[in-house]
Short mmCIF file of C-alpha atoms in Angstrom, two decimals:
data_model
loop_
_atom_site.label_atom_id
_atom_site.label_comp_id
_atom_site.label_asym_id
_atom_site.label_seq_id
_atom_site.Cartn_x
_atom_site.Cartn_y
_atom_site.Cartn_z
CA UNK J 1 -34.59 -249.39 119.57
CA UNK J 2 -35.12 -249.10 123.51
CA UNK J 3 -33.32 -246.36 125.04
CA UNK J 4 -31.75 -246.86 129.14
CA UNK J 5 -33.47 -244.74 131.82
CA UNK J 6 -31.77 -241.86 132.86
CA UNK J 7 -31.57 -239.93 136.09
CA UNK J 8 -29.50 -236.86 133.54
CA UNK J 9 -31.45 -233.63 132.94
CA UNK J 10 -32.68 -233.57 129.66
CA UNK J 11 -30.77 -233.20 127.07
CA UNK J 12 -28.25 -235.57 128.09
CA UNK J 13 -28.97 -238.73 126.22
CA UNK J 14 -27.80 -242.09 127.91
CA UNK J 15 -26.89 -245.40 125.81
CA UNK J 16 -28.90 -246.24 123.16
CA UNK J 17 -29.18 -250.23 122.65
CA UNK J 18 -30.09 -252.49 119.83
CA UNK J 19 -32.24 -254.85 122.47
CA UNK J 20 -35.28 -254.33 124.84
CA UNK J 21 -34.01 -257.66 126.10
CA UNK J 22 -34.43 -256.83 130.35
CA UNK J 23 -34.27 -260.82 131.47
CA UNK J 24 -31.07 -262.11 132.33
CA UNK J 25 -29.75 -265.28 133.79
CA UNK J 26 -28.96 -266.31 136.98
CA UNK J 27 -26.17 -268.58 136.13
CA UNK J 28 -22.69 -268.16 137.10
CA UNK J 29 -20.07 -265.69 135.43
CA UNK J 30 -17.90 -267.89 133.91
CA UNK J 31 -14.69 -266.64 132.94
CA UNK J 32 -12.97 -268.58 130.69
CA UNK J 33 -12.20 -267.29 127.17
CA UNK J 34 -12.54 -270.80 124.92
CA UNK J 35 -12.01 -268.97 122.25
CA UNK J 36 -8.91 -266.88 123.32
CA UNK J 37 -4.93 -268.19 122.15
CA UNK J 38 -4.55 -269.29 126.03
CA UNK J 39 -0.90 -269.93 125.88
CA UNK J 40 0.61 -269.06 129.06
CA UNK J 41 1.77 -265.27 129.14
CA UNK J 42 4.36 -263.42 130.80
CA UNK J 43 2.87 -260.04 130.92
CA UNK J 44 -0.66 -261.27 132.75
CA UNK J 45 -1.36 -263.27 135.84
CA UNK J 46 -2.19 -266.88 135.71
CA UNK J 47 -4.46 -267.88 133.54
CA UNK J 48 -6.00 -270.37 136.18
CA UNK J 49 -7.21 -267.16 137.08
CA UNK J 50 -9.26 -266.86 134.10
CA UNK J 51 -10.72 -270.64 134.71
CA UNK J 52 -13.13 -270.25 137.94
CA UNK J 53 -16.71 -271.59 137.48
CA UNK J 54 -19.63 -270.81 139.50
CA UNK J 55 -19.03 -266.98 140.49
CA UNK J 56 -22.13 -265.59 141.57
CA UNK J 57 -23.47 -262.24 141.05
CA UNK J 58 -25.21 -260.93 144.01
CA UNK J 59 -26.08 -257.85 143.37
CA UNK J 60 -26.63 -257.02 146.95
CA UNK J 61 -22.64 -257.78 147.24
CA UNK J 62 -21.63 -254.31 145.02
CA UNK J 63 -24.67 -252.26 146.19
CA UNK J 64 -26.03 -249.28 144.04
CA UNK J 65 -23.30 -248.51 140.83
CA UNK J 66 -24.21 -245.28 138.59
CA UNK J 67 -22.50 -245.55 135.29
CA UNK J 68 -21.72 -241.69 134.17
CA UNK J 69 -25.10 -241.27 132.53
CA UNK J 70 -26.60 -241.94 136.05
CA UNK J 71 -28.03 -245.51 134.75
CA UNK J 72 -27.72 -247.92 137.32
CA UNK J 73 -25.17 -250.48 136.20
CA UNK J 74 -25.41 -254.09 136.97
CA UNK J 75 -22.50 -256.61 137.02
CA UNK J 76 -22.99 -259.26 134.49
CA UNK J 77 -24.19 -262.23 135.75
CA UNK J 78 -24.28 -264.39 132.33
CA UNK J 79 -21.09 -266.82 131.21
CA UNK J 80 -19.04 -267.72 128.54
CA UNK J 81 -20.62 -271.41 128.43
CA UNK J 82 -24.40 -269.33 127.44
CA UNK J 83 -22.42 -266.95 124.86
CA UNK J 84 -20.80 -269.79 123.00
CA UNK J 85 -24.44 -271.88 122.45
CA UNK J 86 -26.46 -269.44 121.77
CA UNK J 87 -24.40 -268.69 118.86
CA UNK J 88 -25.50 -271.16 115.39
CA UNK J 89 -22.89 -273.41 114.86
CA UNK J 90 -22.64 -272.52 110.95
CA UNK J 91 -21.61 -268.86 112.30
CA UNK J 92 -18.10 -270.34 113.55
CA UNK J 93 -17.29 -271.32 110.01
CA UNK J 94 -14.42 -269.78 108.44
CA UNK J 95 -13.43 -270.13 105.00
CA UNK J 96 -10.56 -269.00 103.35
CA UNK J 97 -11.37 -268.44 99.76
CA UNK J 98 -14.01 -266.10 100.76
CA UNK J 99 -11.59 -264.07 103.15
CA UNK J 100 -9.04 -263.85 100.08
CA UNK J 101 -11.88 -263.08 98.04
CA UNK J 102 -11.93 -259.77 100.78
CA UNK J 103 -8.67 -258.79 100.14
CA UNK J 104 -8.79 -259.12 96.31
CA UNK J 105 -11.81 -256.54 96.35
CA UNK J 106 -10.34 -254.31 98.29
CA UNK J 107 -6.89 -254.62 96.81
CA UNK J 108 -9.08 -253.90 93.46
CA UNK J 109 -10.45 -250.52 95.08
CA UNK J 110 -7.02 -249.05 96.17
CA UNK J 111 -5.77 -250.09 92.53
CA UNK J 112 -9.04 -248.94 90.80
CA UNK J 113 -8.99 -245.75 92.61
CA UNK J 114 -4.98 -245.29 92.15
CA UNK J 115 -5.30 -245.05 88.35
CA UNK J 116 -8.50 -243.15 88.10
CA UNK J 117 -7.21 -240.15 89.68
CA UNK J 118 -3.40 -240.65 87.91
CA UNK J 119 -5.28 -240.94 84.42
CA UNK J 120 -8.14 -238.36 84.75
CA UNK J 121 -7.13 -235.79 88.01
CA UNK J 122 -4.45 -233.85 85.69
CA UNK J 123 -4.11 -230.85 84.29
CA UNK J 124 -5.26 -232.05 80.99
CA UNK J 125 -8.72 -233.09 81.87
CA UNK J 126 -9.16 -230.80 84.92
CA UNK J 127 -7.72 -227.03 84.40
CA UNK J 128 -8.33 -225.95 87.58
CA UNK J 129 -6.13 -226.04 90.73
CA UNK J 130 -8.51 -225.95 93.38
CA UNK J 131 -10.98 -228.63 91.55
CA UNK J 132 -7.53 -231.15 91.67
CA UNK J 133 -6.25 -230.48 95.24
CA UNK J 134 -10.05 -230.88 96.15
CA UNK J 135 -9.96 -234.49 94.35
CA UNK J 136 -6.66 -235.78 95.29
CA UNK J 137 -8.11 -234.49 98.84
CA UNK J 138 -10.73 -236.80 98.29
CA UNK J 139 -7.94 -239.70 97.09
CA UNK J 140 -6.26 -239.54 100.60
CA UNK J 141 -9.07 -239.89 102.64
CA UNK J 142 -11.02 -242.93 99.55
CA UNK J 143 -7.66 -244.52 100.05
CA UNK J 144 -7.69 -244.30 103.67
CA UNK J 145 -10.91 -246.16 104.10
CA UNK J 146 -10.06 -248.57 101.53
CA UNK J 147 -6.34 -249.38 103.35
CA UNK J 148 -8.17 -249.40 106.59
CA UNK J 149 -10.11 -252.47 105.15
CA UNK J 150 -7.03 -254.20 104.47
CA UNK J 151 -6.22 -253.39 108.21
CA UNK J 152 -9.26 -255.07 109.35
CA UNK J 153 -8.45 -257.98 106.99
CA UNK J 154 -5.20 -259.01 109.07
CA UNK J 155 -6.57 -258.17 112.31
CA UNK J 156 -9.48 -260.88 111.26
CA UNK J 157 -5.86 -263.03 110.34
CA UNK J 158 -4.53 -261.96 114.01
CA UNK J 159 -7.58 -263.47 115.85
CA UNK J 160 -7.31 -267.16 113.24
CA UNK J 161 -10.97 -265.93 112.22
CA UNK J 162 -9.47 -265.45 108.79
CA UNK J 163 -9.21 -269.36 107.43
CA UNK J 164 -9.10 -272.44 109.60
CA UNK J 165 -5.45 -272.76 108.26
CA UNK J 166 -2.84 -270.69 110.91
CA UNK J 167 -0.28 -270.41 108.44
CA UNK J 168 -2.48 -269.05 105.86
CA UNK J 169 -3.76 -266.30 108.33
CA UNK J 170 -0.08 -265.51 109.87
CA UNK J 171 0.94 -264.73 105.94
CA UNK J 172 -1.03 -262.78 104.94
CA UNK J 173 -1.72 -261.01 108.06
CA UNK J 174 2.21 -260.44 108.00
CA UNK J 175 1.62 -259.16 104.39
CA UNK J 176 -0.98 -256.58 104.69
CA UNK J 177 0.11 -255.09 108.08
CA UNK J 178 4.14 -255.21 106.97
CA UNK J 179 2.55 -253.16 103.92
CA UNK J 180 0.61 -250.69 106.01
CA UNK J 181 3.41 -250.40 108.49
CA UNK J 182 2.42 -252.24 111.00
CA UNK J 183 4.24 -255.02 113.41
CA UNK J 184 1.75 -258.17 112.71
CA UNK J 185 3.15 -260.34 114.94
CA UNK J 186 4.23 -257.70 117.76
CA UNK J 187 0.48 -256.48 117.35
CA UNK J 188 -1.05 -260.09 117.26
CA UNK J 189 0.81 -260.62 120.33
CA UNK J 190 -0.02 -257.34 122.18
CA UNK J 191 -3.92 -257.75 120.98
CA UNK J 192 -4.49 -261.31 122.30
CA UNK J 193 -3.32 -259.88 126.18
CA UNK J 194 -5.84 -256.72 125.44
CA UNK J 195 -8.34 -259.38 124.93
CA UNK J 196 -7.18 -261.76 127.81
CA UNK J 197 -7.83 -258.33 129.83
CA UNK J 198 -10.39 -256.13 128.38
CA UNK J 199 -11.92 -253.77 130.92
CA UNK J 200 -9.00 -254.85 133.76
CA UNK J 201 -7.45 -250.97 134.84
CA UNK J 202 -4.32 -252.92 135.67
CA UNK J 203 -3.76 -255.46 132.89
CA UNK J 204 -5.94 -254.39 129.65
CA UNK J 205 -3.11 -253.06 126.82
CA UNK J 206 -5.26 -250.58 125.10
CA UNK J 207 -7.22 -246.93 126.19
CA UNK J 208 -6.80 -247.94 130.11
CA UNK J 209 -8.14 -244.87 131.83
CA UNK J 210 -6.74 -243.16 134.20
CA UNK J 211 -7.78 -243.72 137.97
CA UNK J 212 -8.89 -240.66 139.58
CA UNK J 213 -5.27 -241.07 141.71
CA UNK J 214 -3.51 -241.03 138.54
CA UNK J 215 -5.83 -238.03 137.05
CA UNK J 216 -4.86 -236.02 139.49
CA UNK J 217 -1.06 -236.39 140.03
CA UNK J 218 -1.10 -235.44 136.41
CA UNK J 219 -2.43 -232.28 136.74
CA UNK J 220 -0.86 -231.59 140.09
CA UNK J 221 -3.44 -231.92 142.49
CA UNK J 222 -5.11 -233.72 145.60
CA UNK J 223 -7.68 -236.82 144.45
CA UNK J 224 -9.75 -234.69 145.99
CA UNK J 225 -9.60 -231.07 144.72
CA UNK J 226 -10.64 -232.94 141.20
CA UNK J 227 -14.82 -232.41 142.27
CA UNK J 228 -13.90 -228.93 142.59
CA UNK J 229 -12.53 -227.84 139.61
CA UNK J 230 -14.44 -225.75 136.95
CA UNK J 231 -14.58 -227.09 133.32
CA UNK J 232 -11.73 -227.93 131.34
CA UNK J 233 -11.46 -225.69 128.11
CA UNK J 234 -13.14 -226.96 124.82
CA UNK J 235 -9.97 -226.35 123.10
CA UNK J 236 -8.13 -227.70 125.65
CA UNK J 237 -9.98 -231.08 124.39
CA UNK J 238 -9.80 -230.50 121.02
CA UNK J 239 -6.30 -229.65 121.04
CA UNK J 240 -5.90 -233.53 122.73
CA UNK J 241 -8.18 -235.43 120.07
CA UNK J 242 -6.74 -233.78 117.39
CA UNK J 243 -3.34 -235.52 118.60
CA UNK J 244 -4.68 -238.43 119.74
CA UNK J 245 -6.09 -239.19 116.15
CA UNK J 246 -2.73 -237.87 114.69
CA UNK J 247 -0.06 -239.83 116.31
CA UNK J 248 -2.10 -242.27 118.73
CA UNK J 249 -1.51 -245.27 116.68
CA UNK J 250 2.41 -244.49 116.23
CA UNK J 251 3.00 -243.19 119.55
CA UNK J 252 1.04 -246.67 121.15
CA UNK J 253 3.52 -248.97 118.89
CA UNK J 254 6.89 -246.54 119.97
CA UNK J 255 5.47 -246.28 123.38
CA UNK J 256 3.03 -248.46 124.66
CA UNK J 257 0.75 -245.08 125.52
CA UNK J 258 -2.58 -245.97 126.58
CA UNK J 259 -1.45 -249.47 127.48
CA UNK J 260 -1.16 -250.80 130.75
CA UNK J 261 2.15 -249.62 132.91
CA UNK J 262 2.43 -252.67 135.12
CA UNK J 263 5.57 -253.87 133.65
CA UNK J 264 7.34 -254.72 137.00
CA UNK J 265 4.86 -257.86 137.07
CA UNK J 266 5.81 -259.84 134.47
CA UNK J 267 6.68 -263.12 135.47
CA UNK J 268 9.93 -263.59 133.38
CA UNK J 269 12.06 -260.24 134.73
CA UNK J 270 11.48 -258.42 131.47
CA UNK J 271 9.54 -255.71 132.71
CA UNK J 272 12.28 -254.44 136.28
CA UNK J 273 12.82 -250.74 135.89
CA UNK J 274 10.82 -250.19 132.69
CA UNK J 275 7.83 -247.79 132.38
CA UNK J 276 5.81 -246.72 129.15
CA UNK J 277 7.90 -244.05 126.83
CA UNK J 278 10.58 -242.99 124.96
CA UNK J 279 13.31 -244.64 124.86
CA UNK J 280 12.32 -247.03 127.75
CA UNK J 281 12.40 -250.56 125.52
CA UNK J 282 8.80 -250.95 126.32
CA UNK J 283 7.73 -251.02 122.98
CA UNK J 284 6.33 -252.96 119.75
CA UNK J 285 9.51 -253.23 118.04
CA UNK J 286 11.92 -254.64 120.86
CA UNK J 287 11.60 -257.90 121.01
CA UNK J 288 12.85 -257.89 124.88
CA UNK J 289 9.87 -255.53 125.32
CA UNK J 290 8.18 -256.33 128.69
CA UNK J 291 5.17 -256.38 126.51
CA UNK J 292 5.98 -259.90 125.25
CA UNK J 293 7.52 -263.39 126.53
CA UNK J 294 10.64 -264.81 125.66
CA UNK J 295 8.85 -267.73 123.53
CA UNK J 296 7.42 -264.49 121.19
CA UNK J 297 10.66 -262.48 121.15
CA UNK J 298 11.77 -264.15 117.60
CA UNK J 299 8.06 -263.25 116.28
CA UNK J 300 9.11 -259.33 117.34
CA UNK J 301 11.99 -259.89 114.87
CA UNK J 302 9.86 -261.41 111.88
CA UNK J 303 7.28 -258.81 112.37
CA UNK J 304 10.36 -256.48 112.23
CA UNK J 305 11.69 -257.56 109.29
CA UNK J 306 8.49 -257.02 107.72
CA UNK J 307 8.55 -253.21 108.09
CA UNK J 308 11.72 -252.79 107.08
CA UNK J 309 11.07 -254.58 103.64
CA UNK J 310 8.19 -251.97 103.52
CA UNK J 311 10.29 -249.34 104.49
CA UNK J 312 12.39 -250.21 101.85
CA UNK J 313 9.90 -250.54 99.03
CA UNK J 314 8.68 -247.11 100.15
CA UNK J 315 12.08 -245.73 99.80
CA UNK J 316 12.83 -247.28 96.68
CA UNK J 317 9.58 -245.81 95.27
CA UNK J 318 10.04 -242.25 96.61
CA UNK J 319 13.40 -242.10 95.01
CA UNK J 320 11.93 -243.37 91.73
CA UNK J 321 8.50 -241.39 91.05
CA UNK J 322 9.38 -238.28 93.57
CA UNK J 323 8.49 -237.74 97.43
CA UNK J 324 5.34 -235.55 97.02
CA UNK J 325 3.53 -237.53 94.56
CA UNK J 326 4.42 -240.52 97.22
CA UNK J 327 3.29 -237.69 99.99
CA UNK J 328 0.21 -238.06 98.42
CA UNK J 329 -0.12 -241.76 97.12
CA UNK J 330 0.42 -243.35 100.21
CA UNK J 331 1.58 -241.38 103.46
CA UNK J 332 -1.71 -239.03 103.90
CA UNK J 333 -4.15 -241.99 102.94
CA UNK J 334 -1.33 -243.82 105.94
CA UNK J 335 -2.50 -240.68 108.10
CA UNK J 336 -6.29 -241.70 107.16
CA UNK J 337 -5.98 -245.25 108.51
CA UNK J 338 -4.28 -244.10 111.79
CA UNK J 339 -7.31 -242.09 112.18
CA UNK J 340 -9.74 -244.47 111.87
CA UNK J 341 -7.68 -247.05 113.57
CA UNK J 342 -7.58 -244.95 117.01
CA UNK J 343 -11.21 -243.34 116.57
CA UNK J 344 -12.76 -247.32 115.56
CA UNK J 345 -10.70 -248.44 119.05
CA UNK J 346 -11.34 -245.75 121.51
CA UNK J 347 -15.15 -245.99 120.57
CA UNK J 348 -15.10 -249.44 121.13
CA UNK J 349 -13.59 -248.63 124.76
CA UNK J 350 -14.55 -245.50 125.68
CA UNK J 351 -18.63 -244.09 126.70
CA UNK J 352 -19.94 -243.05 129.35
CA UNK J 353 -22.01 -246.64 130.50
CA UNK J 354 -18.85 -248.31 130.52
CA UNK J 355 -17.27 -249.81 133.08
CA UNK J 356 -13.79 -250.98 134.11
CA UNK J 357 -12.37 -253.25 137.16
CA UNK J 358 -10.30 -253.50 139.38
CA UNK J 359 -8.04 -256.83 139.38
CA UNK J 360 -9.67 -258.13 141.86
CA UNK J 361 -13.56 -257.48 140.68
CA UNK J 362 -12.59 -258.25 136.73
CA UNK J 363 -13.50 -261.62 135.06
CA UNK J 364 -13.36 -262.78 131.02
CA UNK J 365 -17.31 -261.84 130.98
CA UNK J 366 -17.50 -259.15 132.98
CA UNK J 367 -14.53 -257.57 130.39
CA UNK J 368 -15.28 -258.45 127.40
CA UNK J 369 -18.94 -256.78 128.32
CA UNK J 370 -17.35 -253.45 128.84
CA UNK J 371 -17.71 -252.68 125.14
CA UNK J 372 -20.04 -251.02 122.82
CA UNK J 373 -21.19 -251.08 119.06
CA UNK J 374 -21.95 -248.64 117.44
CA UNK J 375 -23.02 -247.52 113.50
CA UNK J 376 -21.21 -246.12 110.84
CA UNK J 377 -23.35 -246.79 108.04
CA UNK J 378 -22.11 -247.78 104.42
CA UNK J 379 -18.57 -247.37 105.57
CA UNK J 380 -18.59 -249.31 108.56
CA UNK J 381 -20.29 -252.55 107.14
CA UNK J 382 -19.26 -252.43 103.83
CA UNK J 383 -15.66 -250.84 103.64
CA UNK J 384 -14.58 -251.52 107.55
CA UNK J 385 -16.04 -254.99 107.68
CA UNK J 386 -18.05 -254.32 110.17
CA UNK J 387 -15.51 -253.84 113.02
CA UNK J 388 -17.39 -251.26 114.47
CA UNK J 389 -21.19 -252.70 114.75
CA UNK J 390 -19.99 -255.74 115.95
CA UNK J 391 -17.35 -255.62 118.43
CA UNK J 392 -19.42 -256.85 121.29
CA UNK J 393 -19.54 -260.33 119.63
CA UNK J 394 -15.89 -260.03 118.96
CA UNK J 395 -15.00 -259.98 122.48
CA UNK J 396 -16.24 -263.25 123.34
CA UNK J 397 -15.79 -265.09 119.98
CA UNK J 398 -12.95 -263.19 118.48
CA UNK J 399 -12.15 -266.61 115.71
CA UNK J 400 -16.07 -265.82 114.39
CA UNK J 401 -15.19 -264.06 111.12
CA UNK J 402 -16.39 -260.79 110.17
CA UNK J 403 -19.04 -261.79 107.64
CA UNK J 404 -21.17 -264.57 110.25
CA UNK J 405 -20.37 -261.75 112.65
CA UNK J 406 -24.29 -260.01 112.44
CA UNK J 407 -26.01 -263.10 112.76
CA UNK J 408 -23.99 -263.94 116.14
CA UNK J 409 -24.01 -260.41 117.44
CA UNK J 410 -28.24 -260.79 117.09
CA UNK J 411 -27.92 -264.61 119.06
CA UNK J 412 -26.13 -262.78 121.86
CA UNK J 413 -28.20 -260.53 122.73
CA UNK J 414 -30.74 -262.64 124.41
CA UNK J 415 -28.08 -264.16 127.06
CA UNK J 416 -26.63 -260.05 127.80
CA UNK J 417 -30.02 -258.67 127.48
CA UNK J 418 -29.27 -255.52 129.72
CA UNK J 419 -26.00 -255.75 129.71
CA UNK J 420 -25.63 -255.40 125.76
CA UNK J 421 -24.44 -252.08 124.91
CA UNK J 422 -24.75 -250.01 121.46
CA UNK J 423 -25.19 -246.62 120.70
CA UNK J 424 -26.57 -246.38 117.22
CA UNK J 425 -28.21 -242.64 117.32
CA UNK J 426 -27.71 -240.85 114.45
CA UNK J 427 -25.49 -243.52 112.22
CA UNK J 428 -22.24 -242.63 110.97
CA UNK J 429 -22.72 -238.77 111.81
CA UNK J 430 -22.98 -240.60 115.45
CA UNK J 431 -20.25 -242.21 115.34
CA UNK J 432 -18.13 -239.32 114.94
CA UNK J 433 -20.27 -237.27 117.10
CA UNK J 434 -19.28 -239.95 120.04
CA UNK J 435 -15.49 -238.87 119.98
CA UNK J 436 -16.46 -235.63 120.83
CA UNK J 437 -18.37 -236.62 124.03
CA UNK J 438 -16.08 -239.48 124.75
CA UNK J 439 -13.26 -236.31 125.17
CA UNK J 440 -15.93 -234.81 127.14
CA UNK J 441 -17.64 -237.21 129.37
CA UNK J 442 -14.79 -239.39 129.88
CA UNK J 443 -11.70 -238.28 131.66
CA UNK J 444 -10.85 -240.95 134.46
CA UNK J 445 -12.65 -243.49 136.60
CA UNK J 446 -13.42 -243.99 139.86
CA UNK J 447 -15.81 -246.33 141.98
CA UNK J 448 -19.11 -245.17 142.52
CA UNK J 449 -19.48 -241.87 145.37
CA UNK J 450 -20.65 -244.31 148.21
CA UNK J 451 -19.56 -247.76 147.16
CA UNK J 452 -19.05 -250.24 149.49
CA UNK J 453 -17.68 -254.02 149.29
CA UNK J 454 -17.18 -255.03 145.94
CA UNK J 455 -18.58 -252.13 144.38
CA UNK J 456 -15.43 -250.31 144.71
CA UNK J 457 -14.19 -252.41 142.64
CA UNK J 458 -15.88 -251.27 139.54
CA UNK J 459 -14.72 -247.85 137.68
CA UNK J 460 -17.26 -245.68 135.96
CA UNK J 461 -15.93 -242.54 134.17
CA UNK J 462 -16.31 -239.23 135.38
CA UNK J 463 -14.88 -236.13 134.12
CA UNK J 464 -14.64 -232.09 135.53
CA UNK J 465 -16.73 -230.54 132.67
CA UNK J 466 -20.02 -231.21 135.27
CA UNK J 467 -21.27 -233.50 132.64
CA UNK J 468 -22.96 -236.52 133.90
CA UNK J 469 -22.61 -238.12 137.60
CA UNK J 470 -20.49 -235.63 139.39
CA UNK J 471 -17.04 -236.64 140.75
CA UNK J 472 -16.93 -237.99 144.23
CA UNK J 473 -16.70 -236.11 147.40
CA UNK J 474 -13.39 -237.48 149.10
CA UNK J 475 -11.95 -236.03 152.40
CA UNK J 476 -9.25 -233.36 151.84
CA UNK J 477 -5.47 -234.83 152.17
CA UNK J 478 -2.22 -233.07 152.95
#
């Protein structure tokens, strides 16, 4: 495991990668996704857009980039074409008895655990109070993992990796997100433009940053008065993750937060006058959300329907066996998979080597590079499905399912060489260690101090807690 140089102090560890690969190709950055849905899409530009051959990478074009570690960053220069064959052909195989076979075990799990604790975490065979709230403690968060599985399942059925049959992947994808609350189709929808877009500050629909511009009309200040402000309070932060881990996933389906805000560019109309919010119809739930075309709008509905069948079930059951044991069964282990929902998807987004682009500077590559793996053990592999060690791969072969998805991830790495990025230090402990610094470290973006051409086109993250590259120097405004 090769670590990238640094130009921090020590102490401040960069990127850690899973390659010492340094070689990379001098072939064009191809752009186009042959693996993404490509139907045309409302919300983005045109997808001719994502079709250009040839682009060039000259580094001499974007000058000197420092990610936030103060790494200098290079622009992939690799394509889509050198992804795609140096990945074994047996590796796009997807087979649906196995997937099902997925779902069964961990179906067998929540049901295992379910009457274990029922039958044995009782007064009868366990006196004492604080030994049972400790266990069904340990319930919630068991269940949590084990229903964030089943999460993982129908995104795998959102991205046709589960089965080569659509149908097969739409039902039960509809199934297991209706049952953990979640919009499958409105999601599906909403996840395929994140993909179309990953890394684009204008058009990606998940944990866009905030420019520096943006950063600062939010706390009331001058773009530049942000490289002289003292250090943001560590409760301050933990105040905001705590939230963001809370509510993130509910608040992002009610109000598109974290999403793009572009809405007054979609092609059809649907977007004039609406913003992110409350109460604004951009949402996951309206199917004349600016979020989605008219050709998805009766998909909204469907994936509607499926939560309120849920809803009802869950109704039905809290009447029946009482609303604290159902407290217990299923909202906090609900609470659980939120948690691990945002953390897995902000981790996957959000470090300090990352970049992001401007519209004009992004490509399908140059995206879907501007993510990171990273380890989480037992958990991640075994219970998660390997969502988080492998999402690299994902973003350039998302129909590759989960269980080929190690062997591909390993092909890849030769064609990114440098520009493969994993932070693996300290496993699962890591992993959680990361949000922390990702709170930290990563505030807002803005183009390199210096950048010229091109180069202003690419974002790094920078932050006021004098951690990392400092922020730019601008010129004062009135």
């Amino acid at each position: 495991m090769a670590s990238v140089s640094s130009a921090l102090p020590a102490g401040n560890k960069p990127v850690l990668r899973r390659t010492q690969t340094e070689a990379t190709s001098d072939s064009s950055a191809d752009v186009s996704p042959f693996d993404s849905p490509l139907e045309r899409s409302a919300s983005n530009t045109s997808l001719s857009s994502l079709a250009s051959d040839n682009v060039k990478t000259d580094k001499a074009e974007f000058g000197k980039l420092l990610d936030t570690y103060g790494n200098e960053f290079q622009v992939p220069d690799f394509t889509i074409k050198d992804i795609r064959e140096a990945i074994p052909k047996h590796c796009y195989e997807r087979s649906a008895l196995r997937s099902l076979s997925y779902v069964a075990r961990d179906m067998i799990y929540l049901a295992v655990t379910f009457y274990v604790w029922n039958k044995y975490v009782t007064p009868e065979y366990i006196p004492l109070k604080a030994a049972r709230v400790v266990l069904w403690g340990l319930y919630t968060f068991m269940q949590g993992l084990f229903g964030t599985g089943i999460w993982v399942l129908a995104h795998e059925c959102g991205h046709q990796a589960f089965s080569p049959s659509r149908l097969i992947n739409d039902t039960v994808g509809w199934v297991l997100h209706s049952a953990l609350l979640v919009p499958y189709f409105s999601w599906k929808f909403s996840h395929s433009k994140h993909h179309k877009a990953t890394g684009n500050i204008e058009r990606d629909m998940v944990f866009v940053p905030r420019t520096r511009e943006q950063q600062a009309s939010r706390m009331g200040r001058f773009a530049h008065e942000l490289s002289e402000l003292t250090e943001e309070t560590p409760i301050y932060s933990l105040i905001h993750l705590i939230g963001q881990q809370l509510i993130g996933w509910p608040n992002y389906l009610m109000t598109n937060v974290t999403g793009h805000n572009n809405h007054e560019k979609q092609r059809e109309g649907r977007g004039k006058g609406k913003t992110n919010g409350w109460f604004t119809g951009v949402n996951h739930f309206n199917p004349n959300s600016p979020i989605y075309d008219e050709r998805e709008a009766p998909w909204i509905i469907v994936s509607d329907i499926g939560i309120a069948i849920a809803a009802t079930a869950l109704v039905y059951l809290g009447n029946t066996f009482g609303w604290s044991n159902m407290f217990v069964w299923y909202f906090l282990p609900y609470l659980w998979v939120n948690h691990w929902l945002v953390a897995i998807t902000y981790l996957q987004h959000t470090d300090p080597s990352l970049p992001h682009y401007t519209a004009e500077e992004w490509n399908f590559v140059r995206g879907a590079a501007a993510t990171i793996d990273r380890e989480f053990g037992f958990i991640g592999r075994h219970l998660l499905h390997g969502i988080i060690e492998t999402h690299v791969l994902h973003h350039y072969v998302s129909t590759i399912p989960f269980y080929n998805a190690d062997e591909a991830s390993e092909a890849i790495k030769e064609v990114m060489g440098r520009h493969y990025r994993a932070d693996v230090e300290d496993g699962s402990i890591g992993f959680i260690k990361s949000m922390w610094k990702a709170a930290r470290w990563c505030q807002w973006v803005e183009p390199t101090e210096g950048a010229e051409g091109k180069g202003k086109g690419v974002l790094f993250y920078r932050n006021q807690n004098g951690l990392g590259v400092k922020p730019a120097k601008l010129p004062k405004t009135n």
